[in-house]
GROMACS .gro file of C-alpha atoms in nm:
model
  179
    1GLN     CA    1   9.998  10.487   6.957
    2ILE     CA    2   9.973  10.474   7.344
    3VAL     CA    3   9.815  10.733   7.328
    4SER     CA    4   9.527  10.672   7.079
    5PHE     CA    5   9.404  10.385   7.356
    6GLY     CA    6   9.082  10.468   7.550
    7PRO     CA    7   9.077  10.429   7.927
    8GLU     CA    8   8.878  10.097   7.888
    9GLN     CA    9   9.153  10.001   7.680
   10ILE     CA   10   9.435  10.082   7.905
   11ALA     CA   11   9.202   9.947   8.169
   12ALA     CA   12   9.139   9.628   8.017
   13MET     CA   13   9.571   9.600   7.920
   14THR     CA   14   9.750   9.291   8.153
   15THR     CA   15  10.036   9.391   8.376
   16GLU     CA   16  10.254   9.196   8.187
   17GLN     CA   17  10.150   9.479   7.870
   18ILE     CA   18  10.179   9.734   8.139
   19ALA     CA   19  10.535   9.661   8.302
   20GLY     CA   20  10.621   9.582   7.913
   21MET     CA   21  10.588   9.960   7.874
   22ARG     CA   22  10.853  10.127   7.882
   23ARG     CA   23  10.944  10.553   8.022
   24ALA     CA   24  10.800  10.771   7.695
   25GLN     CA   25  10.469  10.568   7.709
   26ILE     CA   26  10.414  10.565   8.070
   27SER     CA   27  10.508  10.948   8.037
   28SER     CA   28  10.281  10.991   7.735
   29LEU     CA   29   9.951  10.888   7.877
   30THR     CA   30   9.673  11.078   8.028
   31ASN     CA   31   9.520  11.172   8.377
   32GLU     CA   32   9.219  10.997   8.199
   33GLN     CA   33   9.452  10.657   8.072
   34LEU     CA   34   9.611  10.745   8.499
   35GLY     CA   35   9.270  10.739   8.633
   36ALA     CA   36   9.177  10.423   8.391
   37LEU     CA   37   9.480  10.193   8.581
   38ASP     CA   38   9.356   9.958   8.879
   39THR     CA   39   9.654   9.908   9.243
   40THR     CA   40   9.750   9.628   9.039
   41GLN     CA   41   9.862   9.785   8.676
   42ILE     CA   42  10.005  10.061   8.938
   43VAL     CA   43  10.203   9.757   9.111
   44ALA     CA   44  10.366   9.662   8.732
   45ILE     CA   45  10.470  10.012   8.636
   46GLU     CA   46  10.929   9.986   8.679
   47ASN     CA   47  11.079  10.192   8.896
   48PHE     CA   48  11.269  10.313   8.616
   49ASP     CA   49  10.954  10.365   8.374
   50ILE     CA   50  10.793  10.549   8.702
   51VAL     CA   51  11.032  10.891   8.669
   52GLY     CA   52  10.889  10.944   8.363
   53LEU     CA   53  10.569  11.064   8.548
   54THR     CA   54  10.524  11.450   8.521
   55SER     CA   55  10.436  11.644   8.874
   56ARG     CA   56  10.079  11.677   8.670
   57GLN     CA   57  10.043  11.280   8.621
   58ILE     CA   58  10.159  11.228   9.011
   59ASN     CA   59   9.945  11.457   9.051
   60ALA     CA   60   9.632  11.306   8.900
   61LEU     CA   61   9.724  10.935   9.086
   62ASN     CA   62   9.425  10.853   9.323
   63SER     CA   63   9.467  10.769   9.648
   64ASP     CA   64   9.443  10.394   9.639
   65GLN     CA   65   9.639  10.453   9.345
   66VAL     CA   66   9.936  10.652   9.528
   67GLN     CA   67   9.884  10.386   9.845
   68ALA     CA   68   9.967  10.080   9.561
   69LEU     CA   69  10.310  10.212   9.460
   70THR     CA   70  10.594   9.939   9.579
   71THR     CA   71  10.890  10.163   9.861
   72GLY     CA   72  11.110  10.094   9.505
   73GLN     CA   73  10.828  10.302   9.310
   74VAL     CA   74  10.826  10.573   9.617
   75LYS     CA   75  11.256  10.571   9.636
   76ALA     CA   76  11.271  10.605   9.243
   77LEU     CA   77  11.013  10.943   9.275
   78SER     CA   78  11.172  11.250   9.234
   79GLU     CA   79  11.167  11.539   9.496
   80ALA     CA   80  10.946  11.738   9.200
   81GLN     CA   81  10.733  11.415   9.180
   82VAL     CA   82  10.647  11.359   9.590
   83LYS     CA   83  10.586  11.740   9.617
   84ALA     CA   84  10.282  11.663   9.345
   85ILE     CA   85  10.154  11.374   9.562
   86SER     CA   86   9.842  11.541   9.649
   87ASN     CA   87   9.723  11.595  10.023
   88ASP     CA   88   9.458  11.244   9.964
   89GLY     CA   89   9.766  11.086   9.799
   90VAL     CA   90   9.975  11.169  10.114
   91ALA     CA   91   9.700  11.051  10.376
   92ALA     CA   92   9.729  10.706  10.195
   93LEU     CA   93  10.101  10.651  10.234
   94SER     CA   94  10.152  10.351  10.456
   95THR     CA   95  10.433  10.342  10.699
   96ALA     CA   96  10.697  10.133  10.473
   97GLN     CA   97  10.630  10.413  10.177
   98VAL     CA   98  10.748  10.682  10.458
   99SER     CA   99  11.019  10.495  10.549
  100ALA     CA  100  11.133  10.431  10.219
  101MET     CA  101  11.147  10.846  10.104
  102SER     CA  102  11.515  10.933  10.102
  103THR     CA  103  11.568  11.263  10.347
  104ALA     CA  104  11.555  11.525  10.051
  105GLN     CA  105  11.208  11.333   9.944
  106VAL     CA  106  11.078  11.395  10.264
  107LYS     CA  107  11.254  11.820  10.256
  108ALA     CA  108  11.049  11.877   9.892
  109LEU     CA  109  10.671  11.720  10.094
  110THR     CA  110  10.471  12.075  10.167
  111GLN     CA  111  10.349  12.166  10.458
  112GLU     CA  112  10.012  12.078  10.339
  113GLN     CA  113  10.176  11.738  10.252
  114VAL     CA  114  10.280  11.634  10.611
  115GLY     CA  115  10.005  11.751  10.772
  116ALA     CA  116   9.783  11.498  10.556
  117LEU     CA  117  10.016  11.260  10.706
  118SER     CA  118   9.807  11.001  10.890
  119THR     CA  119   9.896  10.874  11.210
  120THR     CA  120  10.054  10.590  10.994
  121GLY     CA  121  10.279  10.760  10.791
  122VAL     CA  122  10.459  10.978  11.031
  123SER     CA  123  10.512  10.713  11.204
  124GLY     CA  124  10.733  10.549  10.923
  125LEU     CA  125  10.940  10.876  10.960
  126SER     CA  126  11.326  10.770  11.074
  127ALA     CA  127  11.441  10.995  11.347
  128THR     CA  128  11.684  11.093  11.015
  129GLN     CA  129  11.340  11.200  10.822
  130VAL     CA  130  11.193  11.399  11.123
  131GLY     CA  131  11.581  11.593  11.163
  132VAL     CA  132  11.533  11.727  10.854
  133LEU     CA  133  11.179  11.831  10.843
  134THR     CA  134  11.128  12.234  10.891
  135THR     CA  135  10.941  12.409  11.160
  136ASP     CA  136  10.645  12.458  10.891
  137GLN     CA  137  10.696  12.172  10.788
  138ILE     CA  138  10.650  12.031  11.184
  139GLU     CA  139  10.422  12.266  11.228
  140SER     CA  140  10.168  12.116  10.983
  141PHE     CA  141  10.099  11.852  11.208
  142SER     CA  142   9.855  11.768  11.389
  143THR     CA  143   9.787  11.719  11.694
  144ALA     CA  144   9.692  11.296  11.640
  145SER     CA  145  10.075  11.319  11.415
  146VAL     CA  146  10.246  11.523  11.734
  147ALA     CA  147  10.048  11.188  11.950
  148ALA     CA  148  10.187  10.920  11.719
  149LEU     CA  149  10.558  11.004  11.766
  150SER     CA  150  10.791  10.830  11.924
  151THR     CA  151  11.109  10.895  12.129
  152ALA     CA  152  11.297  10.845  11.878
  153GLN     CA  153  11.152  11.067  11.706
  154LEU     CA  154  11.087  11.397  11.927
  155ALA     CA  155  11.435  11.322  12.033
  156ALA     CA  156  11.527  11.345  11.644
  157MET     CA  157  11.394  11.755  11.711
  158SER     CA  158  11.608  12.028  11.737
  159THR     CA  159  11.490  12.318  11.952
  160SER     CA  160  11.323  12.497  11.732
  161GLN     CA  161  11.122  12.165  11.575
  162VAL     CA  162  11.038  12.169  11.868
  163ARG     CA  163  10.878  12.481  11.873
  164GLY     CA  164  10.734  12.450  11.596
  165ILE     CA  165  10.508  12.207  11.792
  166SER     CA  166  10.148  12.318  11.872
  167ALA     CA  167  10.054  12.422  12.214
  168ALA     CA  168   9.749  12.132  12.194
  169GLY     CA  169  10.056  11.858  12.049
  170ILE     CA  170  10.221  11.984  12.341
  171ALA     CA  171   9.923  11.898  12.530
  172ALA     CA  172   9.883  11.550  12.379
  173LEU     CA  173  10.304  11.467  12.423
  174THR     CA  174  10.251  11.151  12.711
  175SER     CA  175  10.502  11.128  12.958
  176THR     CA  176  10.670  10.833  12.750
  177GLN     CA  177  10.727  11.068  12.544
  178THR     CA  178  10.876  11.341  12.682
  179THR     CA  179  11.152  11.172  12.896
   0.00000   0.00000   0.00000
């Protein structure tokens, strides 16, 4: 029945109604219906149910909706769902959201997604998360992202990962970062 609701009807649902939806109902939402959800409604989707969203649905979430995801919801996402987050969505991820990701989720990020991470997002990566990044993912770091890396993050990098940092990125490192 939820499929027959228009976007305006979805937008009018309370957070309690959203929280009460079953996984099958969440997964049956169209992109247009998902787009009608505001950030409080996104937060109301239970972790168990967010897993039911398809890659197509995850990709349709706008940056405000992605930024509204709780750390529990982020943890619940599969690697395929993480890979489906739009670059704009990845750029909106907070430090806490990035920190909540498993190493498998971080490893699933595409080069473009890693390149889209804001400096805030990059600072949310733990040393362990940085350690699982591929050289290709490291190559996609912007100069600002490299400059935002902590000494612990840099120390977690292998020699091949460090080789992935651009010349401009290396030049942006401070003496504190390199000692």
